[in-house]
CSV table of C-alpha atoms in Angstrom, one decimal:
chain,number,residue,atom,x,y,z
I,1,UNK,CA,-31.0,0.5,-10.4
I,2,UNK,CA,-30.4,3.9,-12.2
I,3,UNK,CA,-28.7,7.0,-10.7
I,4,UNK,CA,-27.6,10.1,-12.4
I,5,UNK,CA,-25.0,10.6,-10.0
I,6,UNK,CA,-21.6,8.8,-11.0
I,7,UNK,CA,-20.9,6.1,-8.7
I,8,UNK,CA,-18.6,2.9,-8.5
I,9,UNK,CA,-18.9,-0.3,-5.8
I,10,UNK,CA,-17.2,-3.1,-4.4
I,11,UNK,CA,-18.8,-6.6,-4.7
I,12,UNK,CA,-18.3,-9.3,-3.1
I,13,UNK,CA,-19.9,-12.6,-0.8
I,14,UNK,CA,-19.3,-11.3,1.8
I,15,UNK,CA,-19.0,-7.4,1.4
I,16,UNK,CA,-20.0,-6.3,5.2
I,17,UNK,CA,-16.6,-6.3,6.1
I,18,UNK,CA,-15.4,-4.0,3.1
I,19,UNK,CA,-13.7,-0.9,3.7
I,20,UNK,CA,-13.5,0.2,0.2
I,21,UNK,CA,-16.6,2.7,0.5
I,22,UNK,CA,-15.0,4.7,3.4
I,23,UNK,CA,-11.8,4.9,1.6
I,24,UNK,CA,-13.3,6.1,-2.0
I,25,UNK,CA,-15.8,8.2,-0.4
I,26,UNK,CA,-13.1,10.2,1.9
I,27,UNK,CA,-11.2,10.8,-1.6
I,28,UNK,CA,-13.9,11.6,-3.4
I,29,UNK,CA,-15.2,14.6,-0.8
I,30,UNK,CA,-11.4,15.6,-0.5
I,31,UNK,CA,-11.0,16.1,-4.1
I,32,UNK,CA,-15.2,17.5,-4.1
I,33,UNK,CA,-15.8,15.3,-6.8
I,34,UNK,CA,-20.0,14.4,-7.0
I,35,UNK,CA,-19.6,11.1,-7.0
I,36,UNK,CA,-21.0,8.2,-4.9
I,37,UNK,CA,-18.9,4.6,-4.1
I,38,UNK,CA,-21.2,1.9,-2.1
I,39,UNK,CA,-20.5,-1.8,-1.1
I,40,UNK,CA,-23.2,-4.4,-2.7
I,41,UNK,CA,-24.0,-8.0,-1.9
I,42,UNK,CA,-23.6,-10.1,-5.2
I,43,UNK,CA,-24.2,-14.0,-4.7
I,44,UNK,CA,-21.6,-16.0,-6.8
I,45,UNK,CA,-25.1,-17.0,-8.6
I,46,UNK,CA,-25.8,-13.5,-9.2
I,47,UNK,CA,-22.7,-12.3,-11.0
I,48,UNK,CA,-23.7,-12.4,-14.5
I,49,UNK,CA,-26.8,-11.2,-13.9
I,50,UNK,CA,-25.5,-8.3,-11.5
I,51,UNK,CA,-22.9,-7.3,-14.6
I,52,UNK,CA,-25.1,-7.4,-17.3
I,53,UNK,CA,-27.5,-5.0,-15.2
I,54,UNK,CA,-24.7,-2.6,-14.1
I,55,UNK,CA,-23.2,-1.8,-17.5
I,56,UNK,CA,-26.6,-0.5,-18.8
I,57,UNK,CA,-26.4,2.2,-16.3
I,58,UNK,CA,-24.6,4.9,-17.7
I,59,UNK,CA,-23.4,6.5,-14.5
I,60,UNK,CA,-22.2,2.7,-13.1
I,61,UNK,CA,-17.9,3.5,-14.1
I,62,UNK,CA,-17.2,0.2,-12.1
I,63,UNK,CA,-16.2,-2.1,-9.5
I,64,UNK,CA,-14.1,-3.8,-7.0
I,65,UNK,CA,-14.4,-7.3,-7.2
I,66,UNK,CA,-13.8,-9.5,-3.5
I,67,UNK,CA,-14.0,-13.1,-2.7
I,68,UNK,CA,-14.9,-14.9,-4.3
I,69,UNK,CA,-15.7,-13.7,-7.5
I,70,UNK,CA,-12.0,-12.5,-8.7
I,71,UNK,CA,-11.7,-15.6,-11.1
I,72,UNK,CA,-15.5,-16.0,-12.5
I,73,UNK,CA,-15.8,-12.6,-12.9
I,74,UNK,CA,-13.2,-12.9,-16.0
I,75,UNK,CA,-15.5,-14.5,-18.3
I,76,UNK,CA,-17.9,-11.5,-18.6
I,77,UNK,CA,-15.8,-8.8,-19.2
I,78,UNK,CA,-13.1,-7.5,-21.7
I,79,UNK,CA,-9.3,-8.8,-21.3
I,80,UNK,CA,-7.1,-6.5,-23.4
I,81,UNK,CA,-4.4,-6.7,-20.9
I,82,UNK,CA,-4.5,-10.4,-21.2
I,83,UNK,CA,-4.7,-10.4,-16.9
I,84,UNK,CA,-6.3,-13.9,-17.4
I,85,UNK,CA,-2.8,-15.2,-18.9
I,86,UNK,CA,-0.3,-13.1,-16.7
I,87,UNK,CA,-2.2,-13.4,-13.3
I,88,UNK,CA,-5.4,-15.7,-13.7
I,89,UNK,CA,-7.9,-13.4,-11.4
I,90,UNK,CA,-9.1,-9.5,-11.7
I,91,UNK,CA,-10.1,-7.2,-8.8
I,92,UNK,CA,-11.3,-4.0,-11.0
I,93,UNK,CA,-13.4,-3.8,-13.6
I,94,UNK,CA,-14.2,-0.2,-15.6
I,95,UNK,CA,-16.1,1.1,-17.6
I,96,UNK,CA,-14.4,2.7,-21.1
I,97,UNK,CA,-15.5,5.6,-22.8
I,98,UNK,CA,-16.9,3.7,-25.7
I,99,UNK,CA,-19.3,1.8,-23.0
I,100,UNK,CA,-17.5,-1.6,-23.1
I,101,UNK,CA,-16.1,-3.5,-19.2
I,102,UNK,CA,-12.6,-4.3,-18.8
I,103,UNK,CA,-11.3,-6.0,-16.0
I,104,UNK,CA,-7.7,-5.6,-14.6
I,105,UNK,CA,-5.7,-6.4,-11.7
I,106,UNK,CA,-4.6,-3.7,-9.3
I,107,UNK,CA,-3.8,-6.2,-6.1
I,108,UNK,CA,-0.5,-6.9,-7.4
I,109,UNK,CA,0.5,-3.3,-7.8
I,110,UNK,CA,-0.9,-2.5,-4.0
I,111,UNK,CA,0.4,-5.7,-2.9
I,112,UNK,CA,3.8,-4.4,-3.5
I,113,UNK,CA,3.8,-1.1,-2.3
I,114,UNK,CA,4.7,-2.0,1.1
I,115,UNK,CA,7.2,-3.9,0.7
I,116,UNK,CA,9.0,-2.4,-2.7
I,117,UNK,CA,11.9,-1.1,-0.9
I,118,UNK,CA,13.6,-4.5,0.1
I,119,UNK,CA,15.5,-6.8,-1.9
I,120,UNK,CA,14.0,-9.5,-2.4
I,121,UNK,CA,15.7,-10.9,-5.1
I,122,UNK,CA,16.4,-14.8,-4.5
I,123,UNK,CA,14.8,-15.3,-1.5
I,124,UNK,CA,12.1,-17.5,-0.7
I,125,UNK,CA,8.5,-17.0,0.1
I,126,UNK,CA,5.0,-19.3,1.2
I,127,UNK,CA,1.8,-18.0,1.1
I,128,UNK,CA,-1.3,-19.4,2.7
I,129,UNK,CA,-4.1,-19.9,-0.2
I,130,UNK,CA,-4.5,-20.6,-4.0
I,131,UNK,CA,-7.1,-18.4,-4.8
I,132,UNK,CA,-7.7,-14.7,-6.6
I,133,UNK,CA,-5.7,-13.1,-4.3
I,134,UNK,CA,-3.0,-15.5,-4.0
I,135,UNK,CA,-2.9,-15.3,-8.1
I,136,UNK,CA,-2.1,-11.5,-8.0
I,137,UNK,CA,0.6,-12.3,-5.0
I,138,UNK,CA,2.4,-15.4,-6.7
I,139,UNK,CA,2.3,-12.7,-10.1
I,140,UNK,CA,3.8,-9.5,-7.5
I,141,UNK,CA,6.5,-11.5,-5.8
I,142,UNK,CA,7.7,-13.1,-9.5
I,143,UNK,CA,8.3,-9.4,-10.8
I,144,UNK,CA,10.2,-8.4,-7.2
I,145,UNK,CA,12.6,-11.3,-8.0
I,146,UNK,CA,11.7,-14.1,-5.2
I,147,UNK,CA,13.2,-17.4,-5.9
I,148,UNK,CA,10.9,-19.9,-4.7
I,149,UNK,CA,7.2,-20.2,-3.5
I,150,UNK,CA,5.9,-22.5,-1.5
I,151,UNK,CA,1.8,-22.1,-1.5
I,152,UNK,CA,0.0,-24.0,2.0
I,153,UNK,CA,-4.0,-24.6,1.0
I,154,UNK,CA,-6.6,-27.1,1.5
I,155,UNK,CA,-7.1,-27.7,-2.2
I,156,UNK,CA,-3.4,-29.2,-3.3
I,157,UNK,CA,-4.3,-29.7,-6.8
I,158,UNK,CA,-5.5,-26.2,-7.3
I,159,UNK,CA,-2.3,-24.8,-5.5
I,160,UNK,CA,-0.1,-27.3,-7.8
I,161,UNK,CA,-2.0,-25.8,-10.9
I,162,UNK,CA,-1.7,-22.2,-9.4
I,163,UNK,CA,2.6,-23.2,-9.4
I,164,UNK,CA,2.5,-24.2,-12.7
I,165,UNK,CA,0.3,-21.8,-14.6
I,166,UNK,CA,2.4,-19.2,-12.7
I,167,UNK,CA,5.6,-20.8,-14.0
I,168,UNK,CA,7.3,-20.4,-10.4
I,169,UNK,CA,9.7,-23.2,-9.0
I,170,UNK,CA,7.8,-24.0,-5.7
I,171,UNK,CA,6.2,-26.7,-3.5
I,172,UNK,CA,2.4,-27.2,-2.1
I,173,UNK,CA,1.9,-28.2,1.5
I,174,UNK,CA,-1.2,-29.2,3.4
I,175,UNK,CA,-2.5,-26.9,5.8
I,176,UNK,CA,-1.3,-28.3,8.9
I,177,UNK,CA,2.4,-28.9,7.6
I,178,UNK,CA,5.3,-27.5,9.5
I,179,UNK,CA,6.0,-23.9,7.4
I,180,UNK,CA,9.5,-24.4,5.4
I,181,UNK,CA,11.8,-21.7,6.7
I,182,UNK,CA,11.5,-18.6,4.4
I,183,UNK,CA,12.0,-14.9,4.5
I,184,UNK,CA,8.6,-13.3,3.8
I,185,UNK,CA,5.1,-15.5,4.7
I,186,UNK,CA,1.9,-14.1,2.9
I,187,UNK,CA,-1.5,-14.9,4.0
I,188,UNK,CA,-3.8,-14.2,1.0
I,189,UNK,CA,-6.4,-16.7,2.2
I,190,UNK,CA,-9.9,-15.4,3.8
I,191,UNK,CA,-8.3,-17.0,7.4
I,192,UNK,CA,-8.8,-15.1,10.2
I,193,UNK,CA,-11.0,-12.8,8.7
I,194,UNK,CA,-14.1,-11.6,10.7
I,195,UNK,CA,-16.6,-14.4,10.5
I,196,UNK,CA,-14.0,-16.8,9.3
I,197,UNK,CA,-12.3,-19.7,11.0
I,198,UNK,CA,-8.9,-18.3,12.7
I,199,UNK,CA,-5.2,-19.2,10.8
I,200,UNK,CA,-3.7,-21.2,13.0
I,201,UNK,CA,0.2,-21.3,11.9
I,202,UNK,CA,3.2,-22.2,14.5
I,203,UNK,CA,5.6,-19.8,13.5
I,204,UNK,CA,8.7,-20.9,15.2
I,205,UNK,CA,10.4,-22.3,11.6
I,206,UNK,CA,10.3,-18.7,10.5
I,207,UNK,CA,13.8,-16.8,11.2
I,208,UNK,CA,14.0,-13.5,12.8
I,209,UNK,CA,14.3,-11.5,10.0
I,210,UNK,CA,11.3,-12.9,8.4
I,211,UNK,CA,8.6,-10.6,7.4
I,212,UNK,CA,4.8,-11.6,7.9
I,213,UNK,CA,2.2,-10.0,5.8
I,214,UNK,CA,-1.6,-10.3,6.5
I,215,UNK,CA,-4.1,-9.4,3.2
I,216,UNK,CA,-6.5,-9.7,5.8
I,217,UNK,CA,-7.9,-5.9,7.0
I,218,UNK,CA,-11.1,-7.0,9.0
I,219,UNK,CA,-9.9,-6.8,12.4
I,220,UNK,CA,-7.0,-5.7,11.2
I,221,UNK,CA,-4.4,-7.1,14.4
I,222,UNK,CA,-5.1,-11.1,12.8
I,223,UNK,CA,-4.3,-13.6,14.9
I,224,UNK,CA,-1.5,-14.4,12.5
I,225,UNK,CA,0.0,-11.0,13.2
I,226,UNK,CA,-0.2,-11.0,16.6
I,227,UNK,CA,1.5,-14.5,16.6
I,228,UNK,CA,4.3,-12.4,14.5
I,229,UNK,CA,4.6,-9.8,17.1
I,230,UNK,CA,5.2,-12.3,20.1
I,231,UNK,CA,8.3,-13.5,17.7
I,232,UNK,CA,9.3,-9.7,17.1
I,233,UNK,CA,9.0,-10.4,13.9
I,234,UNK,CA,8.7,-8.1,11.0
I,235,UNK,CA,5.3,-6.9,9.6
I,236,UNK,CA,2.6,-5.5,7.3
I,237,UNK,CA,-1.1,-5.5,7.8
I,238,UNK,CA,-4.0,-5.4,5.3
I,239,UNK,CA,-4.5,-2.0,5.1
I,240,UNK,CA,-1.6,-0.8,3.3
I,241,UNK,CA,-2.3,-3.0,0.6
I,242,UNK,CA,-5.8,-2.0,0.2
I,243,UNK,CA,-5.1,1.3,0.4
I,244,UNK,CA,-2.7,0.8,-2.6
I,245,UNK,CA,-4.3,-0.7,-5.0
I,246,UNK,CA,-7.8,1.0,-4.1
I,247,UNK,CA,-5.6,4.6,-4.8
I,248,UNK,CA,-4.9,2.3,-8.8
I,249,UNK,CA,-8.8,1.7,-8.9
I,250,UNK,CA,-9.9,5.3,-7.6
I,251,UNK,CA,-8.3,6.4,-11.2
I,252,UNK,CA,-10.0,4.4,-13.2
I,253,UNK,CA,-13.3,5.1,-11.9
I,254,UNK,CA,-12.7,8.7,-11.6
I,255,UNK,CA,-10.3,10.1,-13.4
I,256,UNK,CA,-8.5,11.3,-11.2
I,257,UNK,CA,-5.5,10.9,-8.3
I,258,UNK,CA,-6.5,10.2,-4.8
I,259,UNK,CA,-4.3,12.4,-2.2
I,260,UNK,CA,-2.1,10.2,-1.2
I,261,UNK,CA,-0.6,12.9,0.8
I,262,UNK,CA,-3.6,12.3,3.5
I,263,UNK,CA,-2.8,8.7,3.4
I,264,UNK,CA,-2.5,9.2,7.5
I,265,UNK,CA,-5.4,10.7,7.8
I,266,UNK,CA,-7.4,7.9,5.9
I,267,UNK,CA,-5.2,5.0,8.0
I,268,UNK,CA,-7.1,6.6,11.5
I,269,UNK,CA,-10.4,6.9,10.0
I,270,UNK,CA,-10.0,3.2,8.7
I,271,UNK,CA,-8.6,1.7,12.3
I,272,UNK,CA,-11.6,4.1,14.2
């Protein structure tokens, strides 16, 4: 597929769900940039195949990359800011000027945005999941200072390997473990996404001035959060992190600086 008309996408297995398109799209015709963003279904068999096809198009300047191709999508694609070492998965990939893909991470960057203005230096943290996204979120809460990590997933030897590649001092839990009591409790796993088993957590070891953040967006009231409400605990919801790093992104396909200034504006459209 060829197209004169700039454009960038989000890929991913599954990419219904995606909100990326409304978001670049209400930039793009805010700024009157002719551009176009669209969401496309890309099999994990079909990645290589779906890259090599997309960087012949001259008018392709990128993608988002979703589950659950943030880690395979590393071996066909330029590294120069060695993301593979410092967070082990990439969410952006764009095109340079001289033709060549590189990939890079903005989930850390939009991961934090929310939450930048606490201290969180020293305290402790456990996040549900060991996989791309959980890589950019073990890689965002080293750089805000948090002590310890303790990562709950199916797969312990992945999530032991995630600990020590990260070069974090943490612990791995099972998935229906008690949660350790902690200040901030990420989930970065596809649970409770639409089409997706439900996270089931008791939250009750969690003190009251914990904070509960859901990557999830799609619905974006998760179970998990609304089990965080009922405690009056403290929270933040998928869409200010995709918002964030999808503003990091925007740039790099575009050239230019979304206006952030109508973030509010975007936030309804999203939740219509």
């Amino acid at each position: 597929m060829t197209t004169d008309m700039p454009y960038a996408e989000v890929i991913g297995d599954p990419i219904a769900q995606s909100k990326s398109p409304l978001i670049h799209k209400f930039w793009l015709d805010r700024l009157g940039i002719k551009a176009d963003y669209r969401a496309c279904h890309v099999a994990a068999s079909e990645l290589a195949d779906y890259i090599a096809q997309r960087s012949a198009d001259p008018a392709w300047r990128g993608c988002n990359v979703t589950i659950p191709h943030k880690i395979a999508i590393m071996d066909l694609v330029n590294d120069p800011g060695g993301v593979r070492e410092k967070i082990g998965a990439m969410n952006t990939i764009f095109r340079q000027e001289d033709g060549s893909l590189t990939g890079t991470n903005t989930d850390a960057a939009g991961f934090l945005a929310p939450i930048a203005d606490a201290d969180w230096a020293g305290k402790r943290a456990v996040i549900i999941g060991a996989g791309g996204a959980a890589r950019a979120v073990i890689f965002a809460l080293k750089q805000a200072g948090i002590a310890d990590i303790t990562i709950v997933a199916r797969n312990g030897l992945k999530a032991s390997g995630l600990l020590m590649q990260s070069s974090v001092k943490g612990s791995v839990l099972p998935m229906d473990a008690r949660l350790p009591t902690v200040d901030i409790l990420i989930n970065a796993s596809p649970l409770g996404m639409m089409g997706k088993p439900p996270l089931e957590l008791d939250l009750d070891p969690l003190p009251d001035d914990a904070l509960v953040y859901d990557l999830v967006y799609a619905p974006l009231e998760t179970g998990l959060l609304k089990a965080a409400k009922q405690r009056e605990l403290e929270i933040v919801d998928g869409l200010d992190m995709l918002i964030g790093q999808a503003a990091l992104a925007f740039e790099l396909f575009f050239g230019a600086t979304p206006p952030l200034e109508d973030d509010a504006e975007l936030r309804k459209l999203l939740l219509a």
